[in-house]
CSV table of C-alpha atoms and ligand atoms in Angstrom, one decimal:
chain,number,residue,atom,x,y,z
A,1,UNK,CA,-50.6,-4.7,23.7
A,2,UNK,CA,-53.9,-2.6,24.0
A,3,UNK,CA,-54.0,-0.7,21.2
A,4,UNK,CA,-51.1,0.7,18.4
A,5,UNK,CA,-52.0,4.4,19.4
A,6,UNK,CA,-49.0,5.3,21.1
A,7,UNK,CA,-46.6,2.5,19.5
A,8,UNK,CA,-43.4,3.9,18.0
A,9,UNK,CA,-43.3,3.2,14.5
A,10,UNK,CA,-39.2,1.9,15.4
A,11,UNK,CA,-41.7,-0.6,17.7
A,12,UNK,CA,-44.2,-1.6,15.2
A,13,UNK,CA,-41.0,-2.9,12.9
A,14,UNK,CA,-39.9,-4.7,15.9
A,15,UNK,CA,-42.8,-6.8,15.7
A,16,UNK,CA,-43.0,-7.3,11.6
A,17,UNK,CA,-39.6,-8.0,12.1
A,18,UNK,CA,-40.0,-10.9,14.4
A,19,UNK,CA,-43.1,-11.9,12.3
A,20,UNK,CA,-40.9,-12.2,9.1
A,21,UNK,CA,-38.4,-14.5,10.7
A,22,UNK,CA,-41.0,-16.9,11.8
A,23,UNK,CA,-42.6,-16.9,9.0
A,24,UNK,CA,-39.1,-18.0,7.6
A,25,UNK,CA,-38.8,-20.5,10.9
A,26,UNK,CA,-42.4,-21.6,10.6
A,27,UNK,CA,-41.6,-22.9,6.4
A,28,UNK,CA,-38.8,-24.4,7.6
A,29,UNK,CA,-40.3,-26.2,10.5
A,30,UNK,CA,-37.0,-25.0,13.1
A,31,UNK,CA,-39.5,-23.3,15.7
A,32,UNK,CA,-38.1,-22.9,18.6
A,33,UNK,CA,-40.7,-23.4,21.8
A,34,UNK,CA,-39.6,-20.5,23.5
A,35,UNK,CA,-43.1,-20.5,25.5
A,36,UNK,CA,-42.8,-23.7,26.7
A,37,UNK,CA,-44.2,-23.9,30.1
A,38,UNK,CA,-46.4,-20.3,29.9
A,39,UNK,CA,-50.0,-20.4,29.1
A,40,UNK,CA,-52.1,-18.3,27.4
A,41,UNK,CA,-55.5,-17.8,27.9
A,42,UNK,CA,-58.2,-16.4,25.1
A,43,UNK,CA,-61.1,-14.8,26.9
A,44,UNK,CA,-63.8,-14.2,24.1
A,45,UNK,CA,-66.9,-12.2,25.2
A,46,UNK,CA,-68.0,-11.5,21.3
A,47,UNK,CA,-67.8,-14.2,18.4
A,48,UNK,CA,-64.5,-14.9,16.3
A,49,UNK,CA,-62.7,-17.2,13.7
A,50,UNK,CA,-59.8,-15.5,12.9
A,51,UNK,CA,-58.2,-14.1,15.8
A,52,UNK,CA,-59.1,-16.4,17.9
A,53,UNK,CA,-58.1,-19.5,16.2
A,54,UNK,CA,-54.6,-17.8,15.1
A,55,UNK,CA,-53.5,-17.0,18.6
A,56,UNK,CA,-54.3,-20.2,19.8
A,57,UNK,CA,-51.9,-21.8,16.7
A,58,UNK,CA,-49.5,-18.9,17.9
A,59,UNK,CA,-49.2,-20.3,21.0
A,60,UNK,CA,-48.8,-23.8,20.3
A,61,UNK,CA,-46.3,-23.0,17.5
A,62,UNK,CA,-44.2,-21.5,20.7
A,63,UNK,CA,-44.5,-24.6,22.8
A,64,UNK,CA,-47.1,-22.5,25.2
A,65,UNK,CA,-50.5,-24.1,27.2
A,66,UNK,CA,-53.7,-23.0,25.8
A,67,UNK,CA,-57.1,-21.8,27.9
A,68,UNK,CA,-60.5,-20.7,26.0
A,69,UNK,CA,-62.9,-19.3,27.7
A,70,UNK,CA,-66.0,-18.0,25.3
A,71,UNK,CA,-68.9,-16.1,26.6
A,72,UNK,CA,-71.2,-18.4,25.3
A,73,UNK,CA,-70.9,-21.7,27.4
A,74,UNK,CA,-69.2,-20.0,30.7
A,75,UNK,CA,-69.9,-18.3,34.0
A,76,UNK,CA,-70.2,-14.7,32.5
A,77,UNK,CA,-73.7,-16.0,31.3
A,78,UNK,CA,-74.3,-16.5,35.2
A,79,UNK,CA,-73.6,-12.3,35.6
A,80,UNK,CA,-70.2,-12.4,36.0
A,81,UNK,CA,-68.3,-9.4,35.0
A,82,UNK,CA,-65.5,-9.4,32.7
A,83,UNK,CA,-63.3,-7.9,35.3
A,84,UNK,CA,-63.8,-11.1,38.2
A,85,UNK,CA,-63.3,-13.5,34.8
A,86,UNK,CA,-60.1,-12.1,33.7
A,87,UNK,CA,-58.9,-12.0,37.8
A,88,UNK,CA,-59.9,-15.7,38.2
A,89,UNK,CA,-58.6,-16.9,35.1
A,90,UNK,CA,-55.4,-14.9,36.0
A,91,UNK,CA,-54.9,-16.5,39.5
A,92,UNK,CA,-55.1,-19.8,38.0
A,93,UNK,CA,-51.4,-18.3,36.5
A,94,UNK,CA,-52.3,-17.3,32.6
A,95,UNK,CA,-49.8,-15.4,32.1
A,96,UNK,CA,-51.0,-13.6,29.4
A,97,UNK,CA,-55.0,-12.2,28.6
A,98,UNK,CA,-56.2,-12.0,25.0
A,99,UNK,CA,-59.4,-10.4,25.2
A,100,UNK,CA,-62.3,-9.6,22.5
A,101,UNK,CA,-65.3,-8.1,23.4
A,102,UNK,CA,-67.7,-5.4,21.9
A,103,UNK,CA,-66.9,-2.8,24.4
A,104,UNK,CA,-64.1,-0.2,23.8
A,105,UNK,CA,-62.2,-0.1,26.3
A,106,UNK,CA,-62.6,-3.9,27.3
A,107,UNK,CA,-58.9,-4.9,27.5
A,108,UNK,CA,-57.5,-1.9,29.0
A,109,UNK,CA,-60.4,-2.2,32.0
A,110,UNK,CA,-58.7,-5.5,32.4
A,111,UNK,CA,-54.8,-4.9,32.1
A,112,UNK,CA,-56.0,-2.1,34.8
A,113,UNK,CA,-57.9,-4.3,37.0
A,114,UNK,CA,-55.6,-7.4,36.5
A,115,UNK,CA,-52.5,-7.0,35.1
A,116,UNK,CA,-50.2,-5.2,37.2
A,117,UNK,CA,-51.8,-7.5,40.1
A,118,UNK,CA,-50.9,-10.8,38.5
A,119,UNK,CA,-47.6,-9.3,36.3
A,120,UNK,CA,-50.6,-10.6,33.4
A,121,UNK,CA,-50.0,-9.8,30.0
A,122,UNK,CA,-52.8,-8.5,28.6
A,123,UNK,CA,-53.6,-8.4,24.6
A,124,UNK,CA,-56.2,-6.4,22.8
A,125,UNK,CA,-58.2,-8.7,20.2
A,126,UNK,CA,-60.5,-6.2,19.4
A,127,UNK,CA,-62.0,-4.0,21.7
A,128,UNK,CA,-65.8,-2.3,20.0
A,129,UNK,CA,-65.1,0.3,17.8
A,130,UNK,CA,-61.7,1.0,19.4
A,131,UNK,CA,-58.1,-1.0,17.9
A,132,UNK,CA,-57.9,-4.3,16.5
A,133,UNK,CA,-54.4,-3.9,17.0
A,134,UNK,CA,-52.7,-7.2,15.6
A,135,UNK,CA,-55.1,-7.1,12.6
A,136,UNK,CA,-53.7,-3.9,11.9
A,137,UNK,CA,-49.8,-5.4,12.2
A,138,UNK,CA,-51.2,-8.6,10.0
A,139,UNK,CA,-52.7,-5.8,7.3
A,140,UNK,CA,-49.0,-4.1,7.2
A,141,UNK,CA,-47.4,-7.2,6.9
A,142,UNK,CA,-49.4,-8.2,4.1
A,143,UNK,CA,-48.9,-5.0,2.2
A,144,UNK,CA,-45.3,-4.9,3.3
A,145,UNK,CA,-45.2,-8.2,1.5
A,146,UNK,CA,-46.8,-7.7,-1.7
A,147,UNK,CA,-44.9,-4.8,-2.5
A,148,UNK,CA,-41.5,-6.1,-1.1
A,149,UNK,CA,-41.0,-4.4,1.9
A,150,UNK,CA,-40.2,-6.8,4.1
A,151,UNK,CA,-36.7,-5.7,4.5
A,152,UNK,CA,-37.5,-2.0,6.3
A,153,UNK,CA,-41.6,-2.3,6.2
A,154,UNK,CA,-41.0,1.3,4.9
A,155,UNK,CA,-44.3,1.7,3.5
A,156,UNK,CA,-43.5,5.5,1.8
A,157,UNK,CA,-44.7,5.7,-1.8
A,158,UNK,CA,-47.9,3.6,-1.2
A,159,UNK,CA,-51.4,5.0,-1.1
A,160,UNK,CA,-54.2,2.2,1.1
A,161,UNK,CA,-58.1,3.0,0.5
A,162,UNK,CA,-59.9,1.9,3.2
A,163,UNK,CA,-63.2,1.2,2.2
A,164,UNK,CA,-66.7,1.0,4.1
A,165,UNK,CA,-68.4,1.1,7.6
A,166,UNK,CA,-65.4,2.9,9.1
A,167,UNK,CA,-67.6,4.4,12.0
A,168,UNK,CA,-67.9,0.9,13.4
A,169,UNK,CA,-64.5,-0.3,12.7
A,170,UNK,CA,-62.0,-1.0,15.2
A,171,UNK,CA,-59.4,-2.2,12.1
A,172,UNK,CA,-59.5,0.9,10.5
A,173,UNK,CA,-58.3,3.0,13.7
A,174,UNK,CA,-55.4,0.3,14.0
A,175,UNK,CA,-55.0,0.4,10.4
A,176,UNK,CA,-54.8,3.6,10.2
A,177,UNK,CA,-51.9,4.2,12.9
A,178,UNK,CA,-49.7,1.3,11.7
A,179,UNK,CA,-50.5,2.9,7.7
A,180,UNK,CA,-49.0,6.6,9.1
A,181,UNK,CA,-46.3,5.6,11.0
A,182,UNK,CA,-45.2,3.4,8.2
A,183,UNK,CA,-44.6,5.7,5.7
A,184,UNK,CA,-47.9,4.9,3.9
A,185,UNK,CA,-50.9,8.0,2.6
A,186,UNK,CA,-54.5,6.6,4.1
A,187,UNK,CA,-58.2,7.6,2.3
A,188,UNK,CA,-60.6,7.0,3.8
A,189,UNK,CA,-63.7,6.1,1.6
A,190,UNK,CA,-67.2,5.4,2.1
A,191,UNK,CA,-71.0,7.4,2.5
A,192,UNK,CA,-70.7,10.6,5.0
A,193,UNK,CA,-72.9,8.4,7.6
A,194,UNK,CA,-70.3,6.1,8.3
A,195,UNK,CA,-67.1,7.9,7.3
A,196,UNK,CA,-66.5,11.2,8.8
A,197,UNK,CA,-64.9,14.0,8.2
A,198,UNK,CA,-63.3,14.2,11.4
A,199,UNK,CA,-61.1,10.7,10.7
A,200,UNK,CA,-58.4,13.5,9.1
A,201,UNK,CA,-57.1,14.0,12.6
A,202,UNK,CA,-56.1,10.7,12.3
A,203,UNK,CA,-53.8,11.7,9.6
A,204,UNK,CA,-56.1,10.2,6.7
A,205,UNK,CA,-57.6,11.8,4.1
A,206,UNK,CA,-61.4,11.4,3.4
A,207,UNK,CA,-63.2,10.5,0.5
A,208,UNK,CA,-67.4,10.0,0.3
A,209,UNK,CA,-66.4,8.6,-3.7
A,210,UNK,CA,-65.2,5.5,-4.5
A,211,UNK,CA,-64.7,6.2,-8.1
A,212,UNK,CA,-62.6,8.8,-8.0
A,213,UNK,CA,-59.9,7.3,-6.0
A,214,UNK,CA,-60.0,3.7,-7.1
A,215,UNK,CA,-57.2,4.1,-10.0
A,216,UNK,CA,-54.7,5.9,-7.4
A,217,UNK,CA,-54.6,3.6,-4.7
A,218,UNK,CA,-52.0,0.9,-4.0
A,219,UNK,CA,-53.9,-1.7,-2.0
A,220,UNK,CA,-58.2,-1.6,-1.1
A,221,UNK,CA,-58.9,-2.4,2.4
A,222,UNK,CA,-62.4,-3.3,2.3
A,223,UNK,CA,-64.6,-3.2,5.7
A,224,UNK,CA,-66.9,-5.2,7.0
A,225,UNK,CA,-70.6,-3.1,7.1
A,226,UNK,CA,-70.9,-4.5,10.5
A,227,UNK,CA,-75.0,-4.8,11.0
A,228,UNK,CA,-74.8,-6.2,14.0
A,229,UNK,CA,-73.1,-2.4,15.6
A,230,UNK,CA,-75.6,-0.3,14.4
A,231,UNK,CA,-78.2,1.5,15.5
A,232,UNK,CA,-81.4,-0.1,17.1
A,233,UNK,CA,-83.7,1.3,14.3
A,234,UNK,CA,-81.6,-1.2,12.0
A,235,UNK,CA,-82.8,-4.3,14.1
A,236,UNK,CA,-86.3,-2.6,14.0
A,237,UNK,CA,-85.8,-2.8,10.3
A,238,UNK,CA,-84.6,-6.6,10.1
A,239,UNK,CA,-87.4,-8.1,8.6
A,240,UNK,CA,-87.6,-6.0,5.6
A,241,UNK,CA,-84.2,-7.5,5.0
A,242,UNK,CA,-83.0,-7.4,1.2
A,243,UNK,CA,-81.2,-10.3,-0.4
A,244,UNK,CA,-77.9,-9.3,-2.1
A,245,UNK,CA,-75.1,-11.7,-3.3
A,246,UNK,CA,-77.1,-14.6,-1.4
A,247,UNK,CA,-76.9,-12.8,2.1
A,248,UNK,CA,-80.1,-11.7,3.5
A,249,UNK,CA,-79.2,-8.5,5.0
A,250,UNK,CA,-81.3,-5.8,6.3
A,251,UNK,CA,-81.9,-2.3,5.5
A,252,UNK,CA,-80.0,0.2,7.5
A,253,UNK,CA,-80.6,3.5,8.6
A,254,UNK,CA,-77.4,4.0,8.0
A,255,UNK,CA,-78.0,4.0,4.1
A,256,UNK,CA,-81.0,4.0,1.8
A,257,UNK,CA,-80.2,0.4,1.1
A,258,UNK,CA,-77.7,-2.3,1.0
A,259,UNK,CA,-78.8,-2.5,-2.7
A,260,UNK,CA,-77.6,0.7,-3.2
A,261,UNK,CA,-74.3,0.7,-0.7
A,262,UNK,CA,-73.3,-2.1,-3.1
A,263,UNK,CA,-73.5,-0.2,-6.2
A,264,UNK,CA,-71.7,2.8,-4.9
A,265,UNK,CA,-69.3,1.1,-2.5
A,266,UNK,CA,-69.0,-2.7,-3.0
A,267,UNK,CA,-65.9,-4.0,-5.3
A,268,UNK,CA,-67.2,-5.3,-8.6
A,269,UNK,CA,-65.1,-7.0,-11.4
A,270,UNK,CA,-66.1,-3.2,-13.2
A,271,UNK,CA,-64.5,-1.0,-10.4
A,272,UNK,CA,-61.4,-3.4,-9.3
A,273,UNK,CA,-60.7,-3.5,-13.3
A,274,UNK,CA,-60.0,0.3,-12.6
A,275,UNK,CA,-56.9,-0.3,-10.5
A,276,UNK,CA,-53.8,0.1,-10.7
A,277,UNK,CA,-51.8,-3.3,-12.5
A,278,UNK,CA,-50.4,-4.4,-9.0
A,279,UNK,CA,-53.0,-3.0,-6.7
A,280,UNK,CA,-54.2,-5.5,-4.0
A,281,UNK,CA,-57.6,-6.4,-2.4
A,282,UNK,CA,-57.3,-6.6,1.4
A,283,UNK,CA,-60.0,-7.6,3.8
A,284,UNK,CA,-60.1,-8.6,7.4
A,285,UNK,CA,-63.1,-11.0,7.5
A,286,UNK,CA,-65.9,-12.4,7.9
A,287,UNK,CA,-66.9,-11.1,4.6
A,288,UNK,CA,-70.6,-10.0,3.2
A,289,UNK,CA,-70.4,-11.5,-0.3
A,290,UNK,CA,-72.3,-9.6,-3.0
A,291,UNK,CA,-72.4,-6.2,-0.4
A,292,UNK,CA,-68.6,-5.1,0.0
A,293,UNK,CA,-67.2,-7.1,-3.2
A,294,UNK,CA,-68.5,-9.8,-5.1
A,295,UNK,CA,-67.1,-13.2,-4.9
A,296,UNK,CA,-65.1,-13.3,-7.8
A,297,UNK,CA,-63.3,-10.6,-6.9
A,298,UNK,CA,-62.7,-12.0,-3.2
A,299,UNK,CA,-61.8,-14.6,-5.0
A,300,UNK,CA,-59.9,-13.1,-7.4
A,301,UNK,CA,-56.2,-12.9,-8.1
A,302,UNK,CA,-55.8,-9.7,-7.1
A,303,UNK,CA,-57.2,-10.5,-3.4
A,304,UNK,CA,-54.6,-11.3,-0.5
A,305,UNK,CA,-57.4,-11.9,2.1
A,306,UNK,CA,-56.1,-15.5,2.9
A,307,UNK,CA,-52.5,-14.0,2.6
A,308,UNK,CA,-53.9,-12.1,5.8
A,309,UNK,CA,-54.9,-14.7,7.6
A,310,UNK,CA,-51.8,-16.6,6.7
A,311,UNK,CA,-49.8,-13.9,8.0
A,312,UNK,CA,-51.9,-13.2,11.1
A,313,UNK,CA,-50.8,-16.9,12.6
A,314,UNK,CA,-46.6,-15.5,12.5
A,315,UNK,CA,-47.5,-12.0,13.8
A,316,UNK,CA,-49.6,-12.8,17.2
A,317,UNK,CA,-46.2,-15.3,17.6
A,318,UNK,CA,-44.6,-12.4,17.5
A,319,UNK,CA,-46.5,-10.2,19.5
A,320,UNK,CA,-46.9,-13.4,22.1
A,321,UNK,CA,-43.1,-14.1,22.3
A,322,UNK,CA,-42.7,-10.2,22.4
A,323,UNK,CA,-44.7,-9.8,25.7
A,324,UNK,CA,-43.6,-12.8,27.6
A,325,UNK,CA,-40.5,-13.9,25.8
A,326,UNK,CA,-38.5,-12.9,29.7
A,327,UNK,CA,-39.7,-15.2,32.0
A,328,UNK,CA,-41.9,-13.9,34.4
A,329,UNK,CA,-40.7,-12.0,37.3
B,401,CP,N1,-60.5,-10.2,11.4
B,401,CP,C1,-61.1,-10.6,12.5
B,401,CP,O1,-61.0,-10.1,13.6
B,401,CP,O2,-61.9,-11.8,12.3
B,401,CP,P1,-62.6,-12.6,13.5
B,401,CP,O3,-63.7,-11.7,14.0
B,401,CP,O4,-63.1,-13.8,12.9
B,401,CP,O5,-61.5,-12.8,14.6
């Protein structure tokens, strides 16, 4: 599971599918531990809550072994390369890689280099800019579910904004795909400098204005301004950092000013009161309160952002019992 590029939408259902039904199991405790005697081994090279922690419950709710191996405190701070990690913790008989790390490309260097020698499953967790491919099954999950979908996930009919630094964002190229092949119409909003034109040949449409598509949309997917991708310049910046919504954040070459991004971008209790009656606030975490939405309205009732995390435990079961349901050959 590198990336949902190239994943049937007949697929993608497949694995909502599954993620409905143990959702069900999981509420009515009748799990069944079909990984029981299989490990899985998380091998983090960039910082996460979410993911990580949910593939690990994933894998315990199946009955599977747990391995996590973080950058911080392991041998790839002696120089070792993500490549001879993966290999080693493969011949120690993981049989499945889940693998973050702020390169594009990361995972599929490793399903390359390891997989096919160990018969290693090898799962994307967010590779750089590239896919965040189980975020973007948890995201269609959790629209499916708000707006009752979760017989077909037919998605037709709904229109997702996804708002913010989509330049740097791996979730909104996963979102994206799953959004399309499900039926759904994507805009993409935010300032020209981190939302190009040229996401339309990913079958979105663009917008640089949030105001004129906020009362259109079904569901907001708000982004992450993710400081820590951009350019140098920003980190030559850092100490003139600005304090918005509590955060002391920096000013970006990106943009004028966070200040400003806020005011022309961020979700206020003004702008989400301009939505539609059932419209639903998604984002994928951590978020910068005060910069992409103010607290109340992450906290707000309109916001399904712990509904995503919720979700995200029941779809990497499914993705997990999905790639090594068989028993390995
Ligand atoms: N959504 C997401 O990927 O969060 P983490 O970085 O905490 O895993």
């Amino acid at each position: 599971m590198l990336a949902l590029q190239g994943v049937t939408a007949g697929e993608m259902r497949t694995v909502l599918t599954k993620a409905r039904d143990f959702e069900r199991e999981l509420r009515g405790r009748r799990i069944t531990p079909v990984l029981q005697g299989r490990t899985i081994a998380n091998l983090f090279f960039e910082d996460s809550t979410r993911t990580r922690m949910s593939f690990s419950l994933a894998a315990k709710r199946l009955g599977a072994d747990v391995l996590d191996l973080s950058s911080s405190d392991s041998s790839v701070n002696k120089g070792e390369s993500i490549r001879d990690t993966a290999a080693n913790v493969a011949a120690m008989g993981a049989d499945a890689l889940v693998v973050r790390h702020k390169a594009s490309g990361a995972a599929a260097l490793v399903a390359r280099a390891v997989g096919t020698q160990f018969g290693t499953s090898i799962i994307n967790a967010g590779d750089g800019r590239h896919e965040h491919p189980t975020q973007g099954l948890l995201d269609a999950f959790t629209i499916g579910e708000s707006f009752g979908r979760l017989d077909d996930f037919d998605l037709t009919g709904l229109t997702v904004a996804i708002v913010g630094d989509i330049a740097s964002s791996r979730v909104a190229r996963s979102d994206i795909t799953i959004l399309n092949a499900l039926g759904a119409k994507v805009i993409c909003v935010g300032p020209p400098s981190l939302v190009s034109p040229s996401l339309s040949v990913l079958g979105c449409t663009v917008s640089h204005d949030l105001d004129s598509v906020i009362d259109r949309v079904d569901a907001v997917n708000v982004l992450r301004i993710q400081f820590e991708r951009h350019s140098a310049g920003h980190k030559a910046l850092a100490s003139e950092g600005e304090k918005v919504g509590g955060a002391t954040l920096a000013k970006m070459p990106a943009l004028s000013s966070v200040r400003e991004y806020a005011e022309l971008y961020g979700l206020s209790a003004r702008r989400t009161g301009r939505l539609k009656p059932n419209a639903i606030i998604l984002h994928p975490g951590p978020i910068n309160r005060g910069v992409e939405m103010t607290a109340s309205v992450a906290d707000g009732e309109r916001s399904v952002v712990l509904k995503q995390v919720h979700h995200g435990v029941a779809v990497r079961m499914a993705v997990l019992e999905l790639c090594l349901g068989a028993p390995r050959g």
